[in-house]
CSV table of C-alpha atoms in Angstrom, one decimal:
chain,number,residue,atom,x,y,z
A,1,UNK,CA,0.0,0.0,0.0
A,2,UNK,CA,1.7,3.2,-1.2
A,3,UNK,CA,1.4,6.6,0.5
A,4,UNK,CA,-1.4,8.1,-1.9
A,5,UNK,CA,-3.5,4.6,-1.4
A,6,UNK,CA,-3.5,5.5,2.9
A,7,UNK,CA,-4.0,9.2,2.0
A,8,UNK,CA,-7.2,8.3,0.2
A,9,UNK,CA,-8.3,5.9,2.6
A,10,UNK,CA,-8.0,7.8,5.5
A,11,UNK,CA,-9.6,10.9,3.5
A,12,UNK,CA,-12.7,8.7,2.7
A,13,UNK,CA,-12.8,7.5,6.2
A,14,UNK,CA,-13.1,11.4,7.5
A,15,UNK,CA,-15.4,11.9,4.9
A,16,UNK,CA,-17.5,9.1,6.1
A,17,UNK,CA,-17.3,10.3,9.6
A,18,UNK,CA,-17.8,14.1,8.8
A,19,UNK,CA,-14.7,14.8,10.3
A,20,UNK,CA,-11.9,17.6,8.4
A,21,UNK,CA,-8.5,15.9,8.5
A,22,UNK,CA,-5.5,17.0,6.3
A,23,UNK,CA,-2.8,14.7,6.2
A,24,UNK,CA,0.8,15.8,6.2
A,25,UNK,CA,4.2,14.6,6.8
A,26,UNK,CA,6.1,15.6,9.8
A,27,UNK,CA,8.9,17.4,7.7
A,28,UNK,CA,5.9,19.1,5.5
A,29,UNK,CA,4.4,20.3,8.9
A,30,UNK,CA,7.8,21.8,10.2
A,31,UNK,CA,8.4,23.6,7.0
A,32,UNK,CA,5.1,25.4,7.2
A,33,UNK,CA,6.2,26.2,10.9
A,34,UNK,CA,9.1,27.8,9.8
A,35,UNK,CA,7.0,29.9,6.8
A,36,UNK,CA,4.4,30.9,9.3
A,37,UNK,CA,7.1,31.8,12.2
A,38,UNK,CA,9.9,33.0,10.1
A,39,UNK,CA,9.7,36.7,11.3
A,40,UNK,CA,9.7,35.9,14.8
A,41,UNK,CA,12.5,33.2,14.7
A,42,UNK,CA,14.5,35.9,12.9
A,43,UNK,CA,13.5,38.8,15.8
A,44,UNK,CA,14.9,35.8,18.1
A,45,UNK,CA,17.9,35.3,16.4
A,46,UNK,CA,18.7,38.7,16.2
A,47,UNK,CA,17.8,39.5,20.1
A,48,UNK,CA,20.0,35.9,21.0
A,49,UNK,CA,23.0,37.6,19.2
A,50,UNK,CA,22.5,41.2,20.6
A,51,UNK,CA,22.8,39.7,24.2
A,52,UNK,CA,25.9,37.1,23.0
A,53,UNK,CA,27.8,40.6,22.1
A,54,UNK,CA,26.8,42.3,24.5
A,55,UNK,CA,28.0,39.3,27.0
A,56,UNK,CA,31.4,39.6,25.1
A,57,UNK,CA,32.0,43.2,25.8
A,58,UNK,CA,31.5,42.6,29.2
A,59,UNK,CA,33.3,39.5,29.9
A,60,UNK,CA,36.3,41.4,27.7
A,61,UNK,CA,36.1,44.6,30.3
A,62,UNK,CA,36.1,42.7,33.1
A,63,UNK,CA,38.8,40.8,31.9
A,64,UNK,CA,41.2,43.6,31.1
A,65,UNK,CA,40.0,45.2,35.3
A,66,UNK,CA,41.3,42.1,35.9
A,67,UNK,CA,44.3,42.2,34.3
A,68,UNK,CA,45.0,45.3,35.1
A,69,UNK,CA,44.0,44.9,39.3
A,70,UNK,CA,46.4,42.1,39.1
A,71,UNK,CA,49.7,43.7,37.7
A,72,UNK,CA,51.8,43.2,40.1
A,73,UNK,CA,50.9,39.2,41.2
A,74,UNK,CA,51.8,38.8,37.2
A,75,UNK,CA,55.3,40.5,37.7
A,76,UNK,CA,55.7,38.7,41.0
A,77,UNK,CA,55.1,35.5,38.9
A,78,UNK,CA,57.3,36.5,36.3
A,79,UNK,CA,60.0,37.0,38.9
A,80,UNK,CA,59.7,33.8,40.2
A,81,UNK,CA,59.8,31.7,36.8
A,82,UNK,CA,56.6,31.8,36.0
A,83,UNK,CA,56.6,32.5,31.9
A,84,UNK,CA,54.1,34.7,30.0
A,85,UNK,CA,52.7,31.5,28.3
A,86,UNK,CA,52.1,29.4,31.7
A,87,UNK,CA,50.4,32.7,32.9
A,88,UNK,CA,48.2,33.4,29.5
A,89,UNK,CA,47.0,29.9,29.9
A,90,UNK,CA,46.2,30.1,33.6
A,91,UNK,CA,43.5,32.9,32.6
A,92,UNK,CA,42.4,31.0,29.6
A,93,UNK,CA,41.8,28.2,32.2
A,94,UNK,CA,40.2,30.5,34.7
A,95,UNK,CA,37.9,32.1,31.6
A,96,UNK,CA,37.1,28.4,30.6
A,97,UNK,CA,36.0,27.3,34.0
A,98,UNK,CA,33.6,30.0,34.7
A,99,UNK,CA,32.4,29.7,31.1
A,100,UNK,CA,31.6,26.1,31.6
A,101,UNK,CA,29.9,26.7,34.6
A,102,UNK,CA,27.8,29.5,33.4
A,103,UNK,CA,27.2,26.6,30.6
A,104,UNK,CA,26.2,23.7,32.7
A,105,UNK,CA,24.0,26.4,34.9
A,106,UNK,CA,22.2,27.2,31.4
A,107,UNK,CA,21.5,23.5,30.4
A,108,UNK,CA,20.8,22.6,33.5
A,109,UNK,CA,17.8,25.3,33.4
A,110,UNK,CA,16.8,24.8,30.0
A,111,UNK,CA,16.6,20.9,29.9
A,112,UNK,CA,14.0,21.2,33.0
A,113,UNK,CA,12.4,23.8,31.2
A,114,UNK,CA,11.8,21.8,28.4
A,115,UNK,CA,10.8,18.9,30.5
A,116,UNK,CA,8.6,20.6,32.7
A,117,UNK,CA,6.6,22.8,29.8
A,118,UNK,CA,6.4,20.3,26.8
A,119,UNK,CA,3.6,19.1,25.4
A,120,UNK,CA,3.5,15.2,26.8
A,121,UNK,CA,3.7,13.4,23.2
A,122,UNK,CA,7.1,15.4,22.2
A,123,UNK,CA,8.7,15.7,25.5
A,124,UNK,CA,10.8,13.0,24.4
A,125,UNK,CA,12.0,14.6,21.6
A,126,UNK,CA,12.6,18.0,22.8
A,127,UNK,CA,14.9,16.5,25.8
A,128,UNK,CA,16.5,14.1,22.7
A,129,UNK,CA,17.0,17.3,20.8
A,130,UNK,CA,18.3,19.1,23.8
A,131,UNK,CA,20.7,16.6,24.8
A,132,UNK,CA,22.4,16.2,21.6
A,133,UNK,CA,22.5,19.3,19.3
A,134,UNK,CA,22.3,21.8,22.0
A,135,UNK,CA,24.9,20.4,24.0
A,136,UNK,CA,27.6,20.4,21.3
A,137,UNK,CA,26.4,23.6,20.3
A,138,UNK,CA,26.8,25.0,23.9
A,139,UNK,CA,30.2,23.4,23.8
A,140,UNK,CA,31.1,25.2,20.6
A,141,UNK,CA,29.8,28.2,21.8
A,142,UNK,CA,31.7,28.7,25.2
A,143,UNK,CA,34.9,28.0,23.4
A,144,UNK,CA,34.0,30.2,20.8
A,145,UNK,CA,33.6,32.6,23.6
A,146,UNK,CA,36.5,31.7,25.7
A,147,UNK,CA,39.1,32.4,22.3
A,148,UNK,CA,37.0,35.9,21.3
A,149,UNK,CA,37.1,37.3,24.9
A,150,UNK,CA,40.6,36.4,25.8
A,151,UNK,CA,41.9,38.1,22.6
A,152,UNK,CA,42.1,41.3,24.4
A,153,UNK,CA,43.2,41.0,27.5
A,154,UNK,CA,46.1,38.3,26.4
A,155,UNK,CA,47.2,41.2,24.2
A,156,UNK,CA,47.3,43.5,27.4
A,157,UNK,CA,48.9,41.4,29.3
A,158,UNK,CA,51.7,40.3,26.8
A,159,UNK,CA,53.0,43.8,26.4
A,160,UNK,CA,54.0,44.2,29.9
A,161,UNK,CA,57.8,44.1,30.6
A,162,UNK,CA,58.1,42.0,34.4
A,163,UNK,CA,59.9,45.2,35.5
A,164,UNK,CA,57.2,47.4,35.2
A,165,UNK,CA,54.7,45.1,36.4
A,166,UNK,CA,56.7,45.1,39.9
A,167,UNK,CA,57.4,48.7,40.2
A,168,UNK,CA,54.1,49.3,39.5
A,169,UNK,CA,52.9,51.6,42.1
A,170,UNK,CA,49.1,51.5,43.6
């Protein structure tokens, strides 16, 4: 029995019954979603990225307060052994760990959100979905953000001389 043959069956069926029933496919019924909702998934978009750059700018400024506030623990570092490099990565490190944690915060919140407000019948696949292309997405994302915000205040901290990191007077 081919598609059309159910199609026609089941339209007979209605028609039998007085019932309207249209008959689509679930890939069909998505693309009409996006048709009918295209504005507003665009007004999302554009307000998910407004608050993404505006969450850079302010993860970069507190960075470089940071980096400045802790001038002369770098030199002190410096003095000691420590190398530019070792010191570069310990702020990538401390960057990546908060990031991850503002990550796992944000999953976290969203996967119960989706599990406590989802319709019963796709509540599996909105946790499925969640779980596996949000969560590399997420992961993408926070290193995405973790290599853009660190740009700055690496550069900053790199053109310090040890010298002048110790003198520095507060």
């Amino acid at each position: 029995m081919s598609e059309q043959d159910i199609k026609e069956s089941v339209s007979k069926k209605a028609l039998q019954l007085g019932i309207k029933l249209r008959i689509t496919s679930i890939s069909d019924f998505i693309d009409q979603w996006k048709q009918d909702n295209y504005q507003i998934l665009r007004l999302n978009f554009f307000f998910a990225v407004m608050v993404l750059i505006c969450s850079i700018i302010s993860m970069i400024s507190t960075l470089c307060v940071t980096v400045l506030l802790k001038k002369k623990e770098y030199g002190i570092r410096i003095a000691f052994g420590t190398t530019k490099r070792q010191i570069i990565f310990s702020l990538c490190f401390e960057i990546l760990i908060l990031n991850v944690i503002a990550g796992v915060i944000a999953f976290v919140y969203s996967y119960f959100n989706y599990k406590n407000t989802a319709i019963s019948s796709f509540q599996e696949i909105y946790i499925k979905t969640l779980c596996s292309t949000s969560l590399i997405g997420l992961i993408l994302l926070i290193l995405f953000l973790v290599a853009v915000v660190l740009l700055i205040p690496v550069t900053i901290l790199a053109r310090y001389n040890p010298v002048e990191l110790i003198k520095e007077e507060d």
